[in-house]
PDB file of C-alpha atoms and ligand atoms in Angstrom:
ATOM      1  CA  MET A   1       1.233  13.043 -21.405  1.00  0.00           C
ATOM      2  CA  GLU A   2       1.241   9.563 -19.873  1.00  0.00           C
ATOM      3  CA  GLU A   3       4.663   9.724 -18.215  1.00  0.00           C
ATOM      4  CA  TYR A   4       3.720   7.199 -15.521  1.00  0.00           C
ATOM      5  CA  GLN A   5       2.700   4.381 -17.872  1.00  0.00           C
ATOM      6  CA  LEU A   6      -0.447   3.274 -16.091  1.00  0.00           C
ATOM      7  CA  ARG A   7      -2.314   2.537 -19.335  1.00  0.00           C
ATOM      8  CA  ASP A   8      -4.999  -0.156 -18.906  1.00  0.00           C
ATOM      9  CA  LYS A   9      -4.169  -0.665 -15.219  1.00  0.00           C
ATOM     10  CA  VAL A  10      -7.290  -1.127 -13.105  1.00  0.00           C
ATOM     11  CA  ALA A  11      -7.457   1.118 -10.055  1.00  0.00           C
ATOM     12  CA  ILE A  12      -9.774   1.482  -7.073  1.00  0.00           C
ATOM     13  CA  VAL A  13      -9.826   4.762  -5.169  1.00  0.00           C
ATOM     14  CA  THR A  14     -11.917   4.976  -2.010  1.00  0.00           C
ATOM     15  CA  GLY A  15     -13.640   8.283  -1.333  1.00  0.00           C
ATOM     16  CA  GLY A  16     -13.176   9.279  -4.949  1.00  0.00           C
ATOM     17  CA  SER A  17     -16.175  11.567  -5.227  1.00  0.00           C
ATOM     18  CA  ARG A  18     -14.593  14.726  -3.810  1.00  0.00           C
ATOM     19  CA  GLY A  19     -11.339  16.414  -2.846  1.00  0.00           C
ATOM     20  CA  ILE A  20      -8.085  14.456  -2.980  1.00  0.00           C
ATOM     21  CA  GLY A  21      -9.753  11.211  -4.073  1.00  0.00           C
ATOM     22  CA  ARG A  22     -11.411  12.943  -7.001  1.00  0.00           C
ATOM     23  CA  ALA A  23      -8.071  14.449  -8.087  1.00  0.00           C
ATOM     24  CA  VAL A  24      -6.429  11.006  -7.850  1.00  0.00           C
ATOM     25  CA  VAL A  25      -9.144   9.429 -10.010  1.00  0.00           C
ATOM     26  CA  LEU A  26      -8.739  12.110 -12.695  1.00  0.00           C
ATOM     27  CA  ALA A  27      -4.943  11.885 -12.583  1.00  0.00           C
ATOM     28  CA  LEU A  28      -5.097   8.086 -12.969  1.00  0.00           C
ATOM     29  CA  ALA A  29      -7.539   8.352 -15.864  1.00  0.00           C
ATOM     30  CA  ARG A  30      -5.269  10.863 -17.630  1.00  0.00           C
ATOM     31  CA  GLN A  31      -2.456   8.309 -17.248  1.00  0.00           C
ATOM     32  CA  GLY A  32      -4.616   5.730 -19.032  1.00  0.00           C
ATOM     33  CA  ALA A  33      -5.938   3.742 -16.047  1.00  0.00           C
ATOM     34  CA  TYR A  34      -9.459   2.357 -15.647  1.00  0.00           C
ATOM     35  CA  CYS A  35     -10.981   3.857 -12.532  1.00  0.00           C
ATOM     36  CA  ALA A  36     -13.355   2.305 -10.060  1.00  0.00           C
ATOM     37  CA  PHE A  37     -13.985   4.592  -7.145  1.00  0.00           C
ATOM     38  CA  THR A  38     -16.208   4.657  -4.122  1.00  0.00           C
ATOM     39  CA  TYR A  39     -18.353   7.307  -2.551  1.00  0.00           C
ATOM     40  CA  SER A  40     -20.371   7.312   0.607  1.00  0.00           C
ATOM     41  CA  SER A  41     -23.277   9.725   0.114  1.00  0.00           C
ATOM     42  CA  HIS A  42     -22.532  12.169  -2.736  1.00  0.00           C
ATOM     43  CA  ARG A  43     -23.931  10.141  -5.633  1.00  0.00           C
ATOM     44  CA  GLU A  44     -24.277  13.116  -7.958  1.00  0.00           C
ATOM     45  CA  ALA A  45     -20.623  14.136  -7.476  1.00  0.00           C
ATOM     46  CA  ALA A  46     -19.629  10.516  -8.194  1.00  0.00           C
ATOM     47  CA  GLU A  47     -21.684  10.399 -11.414  1.00  0.00           C
ATOM     48  CA  THR A  48     -20.187  13.718 -12.573  1.00  0.00           C
ATOM     49  CA  LEU A  49     -16.678  12.406 -11.986  1.00  0.00           C
ATOM     50  CA  ALA A  50     -17.464   9.151 -13.826  1.00  0.00           C
ATOM     51  CA  ALA A  51     -18.575  11.233 -16.815  1.00  0.00           C
ATOM     52  CA  GLU A  52     -15.301  13.215 -16.684  1.00  0.00           C
ATOM     53  CA  VAL A  53     -13.276   9.982 -16.657  1.00  0.00           C
ATOM     54  CA  ARG A  54     -15.226   8.696 -19.664  1.00  0.00           C
ATOM     55  CA  GLU A  55     -14.526  12.012 -21.446  1.00  0.00           C
ATOM     56  CA  VAL A  56     -10.803  11.214 -21.340  1.00  0.00           C
ATOM     57  CA  GLY A  57     -11.574   7.854 -22.922  1.00  0.00           C
ATOM     58  CA  ARG A  58     -11.233   5.638 -19.862  1.00  0.00           C
ATOM     59  CA  ARG A  59     -13.799   3.394 -18.184  1.00  0.00           C
ATOM     60  CA  ALA A  60     -15.206   4.492 -14.822  1.00  0.00           C
ATOM     61  CA  LEU A  61     -17.157   2.623 -12.182  1.00  0.00           C
ATOM     62  CA  PRO A  62     -18.587   4.558  -9.229  1.00  0.00           C
ATOM     63  CA  ILE A  63     -19.596   2.280  -6.348  1.00  0.00           C
ATOM     64  CA  ARG A  64     -21.429   3.245  -3.201  1.00  0.00           C
ATOM     65  CA  LEU A  65     -19.518   1.912  -0.190  1.00  0.00           C
ATOM     66  CA  ASP A  66     -19.221   2.797   3.447  1.00  0.00           C
ATOM     67  CA  VAL A  67     -15.601   1.776   4.057  1.00  0.00           C
ATOM     68  CA  ARG A  68     -16.566   0.807   7.607  1.00  0.00           C
ATOM     69  CA  ASP A  69     -18.435  -2.162   6.121  1.00  0.00           C
ATOM     70  CA  PHE A  70     -16.130  -5.222   5.965  1.00  0.00           C
ATOM     71  CA  ASP A  71     -18.469  -7.362   3.827  1.00  0.00           C
ATOM     72  CA  GLY A  72     -19.303  -4.383   1.614  1.00  0.00           C
ATOM     73  CA  ALA A  73     -15.608  -3.834   0.895  1.00  0.00           C
ATOM     74  CA  LYS A  74     -15.288  -7.471  -0.156  1.00  0.00           C
ATOM     75  CA  ALA A  75     -18.303  -7.184  -2.450  1.00  0.00           C
ATOM     76  CA  MET A  76     -16.881  -3.969  -3.941  1.00  0.00           C
ATOM     77  CA  ILE A  77     -13.576  -5.647  -4.830  1.00  0.00           C
ATOM     78  CA  GLU A  78     -15.436  -8.575  -6.436  1.00  0.00           C
ATOM     79  CA  GLN A  79     -17.593  -6.154  -8.438  1.00  0.00           C
ATOM     80  CA  VAL A  80     -14.536  -4.336  -9.797  1.00  0.00           C
ATOM     81  CA  LYS A  81     -12.818  -7.596 -10.712  1.00  0.00           C
ATOM     82  CA  SER A  82     -15.859  -8.924 -12.521  1.00  0.00           C
ATOM     83  CA  GLU A  83     -16.392  -5.614 -14.352  1.00  0.00           C
ATOM     84  CA  PHE A  84     -12.757  -5.038 -15.433  1.00  0.00           C
ATOM     85  CA  GLY A  85     -11.314  -8.565 -15.278  1.00  0.00           C
ATOM     86  CA  ARG A  86      -8.341  -7.596 -13.105  1.00  0.00           C
ATOM     87  CA  LEU A  87      -7.115  -5.306 -10.331  1.00  0.00           C
ATOM     88  CA  ASP A  88      -3.745  -3.536 -10.098  1.00  0.00           C
ATOM     89  CA  ILE A  89      -4.018  -0.518  -7.807  1.00  0.00           C
ATOM     90  CA  LEU A  90      -5.706   0.346  -4.510  1.00  0.00           C
ATOM     91  CA  VAL A  91      -5.716   3.889  -3.137  1.00  0.00           C
ATOM     92  CA  ASN A  92      -7.163   4.095   0.370  1.00  0.00           C
ATOM     93  CA  ASN A  93      -8.238   7.710   0.554  1.00  0.00           C
ATOM     94  CA  ALA A  94     -11.670   7.878   2.236  1.00  0.00           C
ATOM     95  CA  GLY A  95     -11.479   9.751   5.502  1.00  0.00           C
ATOM     96  CA  ILE A  96     -13.241  12.113   7.867  1.00  0.00           C
ATOM     97  CA  THR A  97     -12.388  14.371  10.790  1.00  0.00           C
ATOM     98  CA  ARG A  98     -14.330  14.996  13.990  1.00  0.00           C
ATOM     99  CA  ASP A  99     -11.890  17.406  15.673  1.00  0.00           C
ATOM    100  CA  ARG A 100     -12.567  18.445  19.259  1.00  0.00           C
ATOM    101  CA  SER A 101     -10.835  18.395  22.621  1.00  0.00           C
ATOM    102  CA  LEU A 102     -10.641  15.042  24.378  1.00  0.00           C
ATOM    103  CA  MET A 103     -12.915  16.441  27.108  1.00  0.00           C
ATOM    104  CA  GLY A 104     -15.648  17.011  24.549  1.00  0.00           C
ATOM    105  CA  MET A 105     -15.032  13.937  22.406  1.00  0.00           C
ATOM    106  CA  SER A 106     -17.873  11.407  22.419  1.00  0.00           C
ATOM    107  CA  ARG A 107     -17.512   7.658  21.911  1.00  0.00           C
ATOM    108  CA  GLU A 108     -19.125   8.261  18.471  1.00  0.00           C
ATOM    109  CA  ASP A 109     -16.567  10.949  17.509  1.00  0.00           C
ATOM    110  CA  TRP A 110     -13.803   8.502  18.383  1.00  0.00           C
ATOM    111  CA  GLY A 111     -15.425   5.474  16.746  1.00  0.00           C
ATOM    112  CA  ASP A 112     -16.479   7.223  13.517  1.00  0.00           C
ATOM    113  CA  VAL A 113     -12.954   8.425  12.797  1.00  0.00           C
ATOM    114  CA  ILE A 114     -11.155   5.214  13.790  1.00  0.00           C
ATOM    115  CA  ASP A 115     -13.677   3.052  11.905  1.00  0.00           C
ATOM    116  CA  THR A 116     -13.533   5.160   8.728  1.00  0.00           C
ATOM    117  CA  ASP A 117      -9.900   6.317   8.584  1.00  0.00           C
ATOM    118  CA  LEU A 118      -8.165   3.222   9.993  1.00  0.00           C
ATOM    119  CA  THR A 119     -10.489   0.210   9.942  1.00  0.00           C
ATOM    120  CA  GLY A 120     -11.645   1.320   6.475  1.00  0.00           C
ATOM    121  CA  VAL A 121      -8.076   0.869   5.244  1.00  0.00           C
ATOM    122  CA  PHE A 122      -8.001  -2.627   6.776  1.00  0.00           C
ATOM    123  CA  ASN A 123     -11.362  -3.556   5.217  1.00  0.00           C
ATOM    124  CA  THR A 124     -10.532  -2.684   1.600  1.00  0.00           C
ATOM    125  CA  THR A 125      -6.925  -3.867   1.757  1.00  0.00           C
ATOM    126  CA  ARG A 126      -7.927  -7.150   3.398  1.00  0.00           C
ATOM    127  CA  ALA A 127     -10.474  -7.650   0.623  1.00  0.00           C
ATOM    128  CA  CYS A 128      -8.009  -7.080  -2.246  1.00  0.00           C
ATOM    129  CA  ILE A 129      -4.750  -8.518  -0.896  1.00  0.00           C
ATOM    130  CA  ILE A 130      -5.509 -12.096  -1.916  1.00  0.00           C
ATOM    131  CA  THR A 131      -5.814 -10.955  -5.544  1.00  0.00           C
ATOM    132  CA  PHE A 132      -2.489  -9.120  -5.391  1.00  0.00           C
ATOM    133  CA  LEU A 133      -0.790 -12.089  -3.683  1.00  0.00           C
ATOM    134  CA  LYS A 134      -2.069 -14.553  -6.287  1.00  0.00           C
ATOM    135  CA  GLN A 135      -0.985 -12.414  -9.235  1.00  0.00           C
ATOM    136  CA  LYS A 136       2.297 -11.450  -7.539  1.00  0.00           C
ATOM    137  CA  SER A 137       1.814  -7.769  -8.301  1.00  0.00           C
ATOM    138  CA  GLY A 138      -0.092  -4.801  -6.974  1.00  0.00           C
ATOM    139  CA  GLN A 139       0.337  -1.256  -5.751  1.00  0.00           C
ATOM    140  CA  ILE A 140      -1.230   0.245  -2.648  1.00  0.00           C
ATOM    141  CA  VAL A 141      -1.106   3.866  -1.546  1.00  0.00           C
ATOM    142  CA  ASN A 142      -2.735   4.894   1.714  1.00  0.00           C
ATOM    143  CA  VAL A 143      -3.655   8.506   2.394  1.00  0.00           C
ATOM    144  CA  SER A 144      -2.464   9.275   5.906  1.00  0.00           C
ATOM    145  CA  SER A 145      -1.899  12.839   7.116  1.00  0.00           C
ATOM    146  CA  VAL A 146       0.756  15.069   8.613  1.00  0.00           C
ATOM    147  CA  SER A 147      -1.495  14.703  11.681  1.00  0.00           C
ATOM    148  CA  GLY A 148      -0.273  11.115  11.969  1.00  0.00           C
ATOM    149  CA  ILE A 149       3.303  12.405  12.304  1.00  0.00           C
ATOM    150  CA  ARG A 150       3.075  15.848  13.880  1.00  0.00           C
ATOM    151  CA  PRO A 151      -0.518  16.253  15.087  1.00  0.00           C
ATOM    152  CA  MET A 152      -2.275  19.374  16.266  1.00  0.00           C
ATOM    153  CA  ALA A 153      -4.108  19.580  19.578  1.00  0.00           C
ATOM    154  CA  GLY A 154      -7.784  18.682  19.473  1.00  0.00           C
ATOM    155  CA  GLN A 155      -7.702  15.681  17.169  1.00  0.00           C
ATOM    156  CA  VAL A 156      -6.661  12.616  19.181  1.00  0.00           C
ATOM    157  CA  ASN A 157      -9.033  10.426  17.158  1.00  0.00           C
ATOM    158  CA  TYR A 158      -7.705  11.584  13.779  1.00  0.00           C
ATOM    159  CA  ALA A 159      -4.036  11.604  14.896  1.00  0.00           C
ATOM    160  CA  ALA A 160      -4.387   8.046  16.235  1.00  0.00           C
ATOM    161  CA  ALA A 161      -6.108   6.826  13.068  1.00  0.00           C
ATOM    162  CA  LYS A 162      -3.588   8.435  10.706  1.00  0.00           C
ATOM    163  CA  ALA A 163      -0.574   7.263  12.745  1.00  0.00           C
ATOM    164  CA  GLY A 164      -2.225   3.839  12.643  1.00  0.00           C
ATOM    165  CA  VAL A 165      -2.358   4.023   8.850  1.00  0.00           C
ATOM    166  CA  ILE A 166       1.398   4.630   8.808  1.00  0.00           C
ATOM    167  CA  GLY A 167       2.044   1.578  11.004  1.00  0.00           C
ATOM    168  CA  PHE A 168      -0.305  -0.465   8.828  1.00  0.00           C
ATOM    169  CA  THR A 169       1.519   0.697   5.678  1.00  0.00           C
ATOM    170  CA  LYS A 170       4.983  -0.226   6.965  1.00  0.00           C
ATOM    171  CA  SER A 171       4.010  -3.604   8.402  1.00  0.00           C
ATOM    172  CA  LEU A 172       2.126  -4.638   5.279  1.00  0.00           C
ATOM    173  CA  ALA A 173       4.945  -3.385   3.039  1.00  0.00           C
ATOM    174  CA  LYS A 174       7.314  -5.841   4.775  1.00  0.00           C
ATOM    175  CA  GLU A 175       4.763  -8.660   4.664  1.00  0.00           C
ATOM    176  CA  VAL A 176       3.996  -8.474   0.951  1.00  0.00           C
ATOM    177  CA  ALA A 177       7.298  -7.254  -0.541  1.00  0.00           C
ATOM    178  CA  PRO A 178       8.287 -10.862  -1.453  1.00  0.00           C
ATOM    179  CA  TYR A 179       5.171 -10.954  -3.657  1.00  0.00           C
ATOM    180  CA  ASN A 180       6.170  -7.882  -5.674  1.00  0.00           C
ATOM    181  CA  ILE A 181       3.519  -5.759  -3.960  1.00  0.00           C
ATOM    182  CA  ARG A 182       4.471  -2.251  -2.856  1.00  0.00           C
ATOM    183  CA  VAL A 183       2.675  -0.362  -0.095  1.00  0.00           C
ATOM    184  CA  ASN A 184       3.332   3.323   0.520  1.00  0.00           C
ATOM    185  CA  ALA A 185       1.563   6.287   2.062  1.00  0.00           C
ATOM    186  CA  VAL A 186       1.240   9.992   1.468  1.00  0.00           C
ATOM    187  CA  ALA A 187       0.873  12.387   4.375  1.00  0.00           C
ATOM    188  CA  PRO A 188      -0.755  15.576   3.142  1.00  0.00           C
ATOM    189  CA  GLY A 189      -0.635  18.771   5.168  1.00  0.00           C
ATOM    190  CA  PHE A 190      -3.342  21.414   4.783  1.00  0.00           C
ATOM    191  CA  ILE A 191      -5.004  20.825   1.404  1.00  0.00           C
ATOM    192  CA  GLU A 192      -7.804  22.923  -0.125  1.00  0.00           C
ATOM    193  CA  THR A 193     -10.817  20.566  -0.029  1.00  0.00           C
ATOM    194  CA  ASP A 194     -14.227  20.410   1.670  1.00  0.00           C
ATOM    195  CA  MET A 195     -12.410  19.007   4.721  1.00  0.00           C
ATOM    196  CA  THR A 196     -10.528  22.276   5.299  1.00  0.00           C
ATOM    197  CA  SER A 197     -13.165  24.662   3.916  1.00  0.00           C
ATOM    198  CA  GLN A 198     -14.789  25.014   7.331  1.00  0.00           C
ATOM    199  CA  LEU A 199     -11.635  26.365   8.997  1.00  0.00           C
ATOM    200  CA  GLY A 200     -12.020  29.947  10.236  1.00  0.00           C
ATOM    201  CA  GLU A 201      -9.986  32.794   8.694  1.00  0.00           C
ATOM    202  CA  LYS A 202      -7.890  33.292  11.861  1.00  0.00           C
ATOM    203  CA  PHE A 203      -7.050  29.586  12.041  1.00  0.00           C
ATOM    204  CA  ARG A 204      -6.064  29.551   8.349  1.00  0.00           C
ATOM    205  CA  GLU A 205      -3.762  32.550   8.797  1.00  0.00           C
ATOM    206  CA  LYS A 206      -2.046  30.868  11.754  1.00  0.00           C
ATOM    207  CA  ALA A 207      -1.764  27.601   9.822  1.00  0.00           C
ATOM    208  CA  VAL A 208      -0.191  29.300   6.795  1.00  0.00           C
ATOM    209  CA  GLU A 209       2.398  30.906   9.100  1.00  0.00           C
ATOM    210  CA  GLN A 210       3.472  27.361  10.061  1.00  0.00           C
ATOM    211  CA  ILE A 211       3.882  26.176   6.462  1.00  0.00           C
ATOM    212  CA  PRO A 212       7.374  26.881   5.068  1.00  0.00           C
ATOM    213  CA  LEU A 213       6.023  27.105   1.496  1.00  0.00           C
ATOM    214  CA  GLY A 214       3.480  29.634   2.759  1.00  0.00           C
ATOM    215  CA  ARG A 215       0.189  28.266   1.429  1.00  0.00           C
ATOM    216  CA  PHE A 216      -2.267  25.374   1.535  1.00  0.00           C
ATOM    217  CA  GLY A 217      -1.685  22.658  -1.054  1.00  0.00           C
ATOM    218  CA  THR A 218      -4.042  21.506  -3.776  1.00  0.00           C
ATOM    219  CA  ALA A 219      -5.656  18.117  -4.258  1.00  0.00           C
ATOM    220  CA  GLU A 220      -3.841  17.869  -7.616  1.00  0.00           C
ATOM    221  CA  GLU A 221      -0.477  18.254  -5.875  1.00  0.00           C
ATOM    222  CA  VAL A 222      -1.312  15.293  -3.630  1.00  0.00           C
ATOM    223  CA  ALA A 223      -2.566  13.317  -6.628  1.00  0.00           C
ATOM    224  CA  GLN A 224       0.766  13.775  -8.429  1.00  0.00           C
ATOM    225  CA  SER A 225       2.627  12.256  -5.464  1.00  0.00           C
ATOM    226  CA  VAL A 226       0.175   9.354  -5.366  1.00  0.00           C
ATOM    227  CA  LEU A 227       0.768   8.745  -9.089  1.00  0.00           C
ATOM    228  CA  PHE A 228       4.519   8.697  -8.528  1.00  0.00           C
ATOM    229  CA  LEU A 229       4.194   6.079  -5.766  1.00  0.00           C
ATOM    230  CA  LEU A 230       1.839   3.951  -7.898  1.00  0.00           C
ATOM    231  CA  SER A 231       4.016   4.047 -10.975  1.00  0.00           C
ATOM    232  CA  ASP A 232       7.088   2.048 -11.992  1.00  0.00           C
ATOM    233  CA  THR A 233       9.104   5.259 -11.585  1.00  0.00           C
ATOM    234  CA  SER A 234       9.156   4.442  -7.850  1.00  0.00           C
ATOM    235  CA  HIS A 235       9.647   0.682  -8.187  1.00  0.00           C
ATOM    236  CA  TYR A 236      12.385   0.500  -5.499  1.00  0.00           C
ATOM    237  CA  ILE A 237      10.291   2.390  -2.932  1.00  0.00           C
ATOM    238  CA  THR A 238       8.083   0.603  -0.422  1.00  0.00           C
ATOM    239  CA  GLY A 239       6.931   1.216   3.157  1.00  0.00           C
ATOM    240  CA  GLN A 240       7.533   4.960   2.804  1.00  0.00           C
ATOM    241  CA  VAL A 241       5.497   7.954   3.849  1.00  0.00           C
ATOM    242  CA  LEU A 242       5.766  10.862   1.431  1.00  0.00           C
ATOM    243  CA  GLN A 243       4.870  14.147   3.112  1.00  0.00           C
ATOM    244  CA  VAL A 244       3.027  16.467   0.758  1.00  0.00           C
ATOM    245  CA  ASP A 245       2.719  19.362   3.137  1.00  0.00           C
ATOM    246  CA  GLY A 246       4.749  22.368   2.002  1.00  0.00           C
ATOM    247  CA  GLY A 247       7.246  21.521   4.746  1.00  0.00           C
ATOM    248  CA  LEU A 248       4.709  21.680   7.607  1.00  0.00           C
ATOM    249  CA  GLY A 249       5.661  18.333   9.142  1.00  0.00           C
ATOM    250  CA  MET A 250       9.442  18.884   9.226  1.00  0.00           C
TER     251      MET A 250
HETATM  252  P1  NAP B   1     -13.232  15.331   1.523  1.00  0.00           P
HETATM  253  O1  NAP B   1     -13.138  16.369   0.448  1.00  0.00           O
HETATM  254  O2  NAP B   1     -14.078  15.582   2.720  1.00  0.00           O
HETATM  255  O3  NAP B   1     -13.687  13.952   0.819  1.00  0.00           O
HETATM  256  C1  NAP B   1     -13.806  12.797   1.610  1.00  0.00           C
HETATM  257  C2  NAP B   1     -14.113  11.606   0.721  1.00  0.00           C
HETATM  258  O4  NAP B   1     -14.230  10.463   1.559  1.00  0.00           O
HETATM  259  C3  NAP B   1     -15.418  11.746  -0.028  1.00  0.00           C
HETATM  260  O5  NAP B   1     -15.284  11.133  -1.288  1.00  0.00           O
HETATM  261  C4  NAP B   1     -16.400  10.969   0.839  1.00  0.00           C
HETATM  262  O6  NAP B   1     -17.512  10.432   0.124  1.00  0.00           O
HETATM  263  C5  NAP B   1     -15.506   9.848   1.331  1.00  0.00           C
HETATM  264  N1  NAP B   1     -15.956   9.237   2.576  1.00  0.00           N
HETATM  265  C6  NAP B   1     -16.152   9.819   3.776  1.00  0.00           C
HETATM  266  N2  NAP B   1     -16.590   8.912   4.674  1.00  0.00           N
HETATM  267  C7  NAP B   1     -16.665   7.732   4.018  1.00  0.00           C
HETATM  268  C8  NAP B   1     -17.057   6.422   4.377  1.00  0.00           C
HETATM  269  N3  NAP B   1     -17.452   6.110   5.627  1.00  0.00           N
HETATM  270  N4  NAP B   1     -17.017   5.460   3.443  1.00  0.00           N
HETATM  271  C9  NAP B   1     -16.623   5.749   2.187  1.00  0.00           C
HETATM  272  N5  NAP B   1     -16.240   6.965   1.771  1.00  0.00           N
HETATM  273  C10 NAP B   1     -16.264   7.930   2.681  1.00  0.00           C
HETATM  274  O7  NAP B   1     -11.790  14.969   2.095  1.00  0.00           O
HETATM  275  P2  NAP B   1     -10.313  15.212   1.510  1.00  0.00           P
HETATM  276  O8  NAP B   1      -9.793  16.459   2.072  1.00  0.00           O
HETATM  277  O9  NAP B   1     -10.292  14.984   0.045  1.00  0.00           O
HETATM  278  O10 NAP B   1      -9.555  14.015   2.250  1.00  0.00           O
HETATM  279  C11 NAP B   1      -9.212  12.802   1.603  1.00  0.00           C
HETATM  280  C12 NAP B   1      -8.222  12.062   2.461  1.00  0.00           C
HETATM  281  O11 NAP B   1      -7.086  12.884   2.664  1.00  0.00           O
HETATM  282  C13 NAP B   1      -8.745  11.715   3.859  1.00  0.00           C
HETATM  283  O12 NAP B   1      -8.261  10.464   4.260  1.00  0.00           O
HETATM  284  C14 NAP B   1      -8.142  12.820   4.726  1.00  0.00           C
HETATM  285  O13 NAP B   1      -8.019  12.412   6.056  1.00  0.00           O
HETATM  286  C15 NAP B   1      -6.809  12.995   4.051  1.00  0.00           C
HETATM  287  N6  NAP B   1      -6.182  14.287   4.320  1.00  0.00           N
HETATM  288  C16 NAP B   1      -6.787  15.453   3.965  1.00  0.00           C
HETATM  289  C17 NAP B   1      -6.165  16.657   4.258  1.00  0.00           C
HETATM  290  C18 NAP B   1      -6.757  18.000   3.891  1.00  0.00           C
HETATM  291  O14 NAP B   1      -6.208  19.031   4.343  1.00  0.00           O
HETATM  292  N7  NAP B   1      -7.823  18.075   3.104  1.00  0.00           N
HETATM  293  C19 NAP B   1      -4.928  16.658   4.921  1.00  0.00           C
HETATM  294  C20 NAP B   1      -4.346  15.441   5.270  1.00  0.00           C
HETATM  295  C21 NAP B   1      -4.985  14.259   4.958  1.00  0.00           C
HETATM  296  P3  NAP B   1     -18.847  11.346  -0.155  1.00  0.00           P
HETATM  297  O15 NAP B   1     -18.465  12.365  -1.198  1.00  0.00           O
HETATM  298  O16 NAP B   1     -19.856  10.412  -0.681  1.00  0.00           O
HETATM  299  O17 NAP B   1     -19.194  11.982   1.147  1.00  0.00           O
END
């Protein structure tokens, strides 16, 4: 059922090939949106997802993009606009972790996370904002993390990047509200994806103890919150961070 009325909207999701991004792409397609999405290295996963989107009768466009690439992000936005003729939605989802203690954190560990998780959001948003401003409409959802609000030890790079995404979201929301553009964020807690699949059993048990709802979340649960923020159902909401974390960040 298309309860969010996103039929024929054109969406871009970064890091759409796996995990949360993949779930967002599928959720958007089921709501009737056309889906362009980016991947970094997993071409096969991207092609499989594009086929799934086409199966639900929507157009899909997988694009290879390293979100750290400013000019590449600009070219990606132009490609989507020329392919679909318009652009309505941007979901900044691509992200990585390189968790380790500050003592053991290299300049590369710091730079990779900041460049991907924070500067990546700047690159794609900077590239599409002119389109949204000109048409006086547009929806942006940024995928932050509970780590940007209530971080764990051993992830100063990720916590800084995700807190940065929240600051970015709020500042931009104020800047572009007069143009009928809304900018919100979701802050997932522990979600079952490749990103958390490497966590050891002991760590998982301890983590679950901290989560009031008593389990990790699913990518689909995050995707549903993203849909809500992108849809007209939330049209009086901007500059907000919706925690999708089973209560972890309270
Ligand atoms: P994931 O399963 O590891 O997927 C990451 C996605 O990002 C993939 O599509 C990957 O593309 C893409 N990507 C990575 N580096 C990129 C780059 N430099 N340029 C472009 N794309 C890049 O991760 P996930 O768990 O779904 O996480 C998605 C977002 O949610 C991230 O921002 C993450 O920080 C956030 N988040 C996740 C959790 C969690 O518990 N899983 C919790 C809070 C927040 P390829 O497939 O080509 O590698």
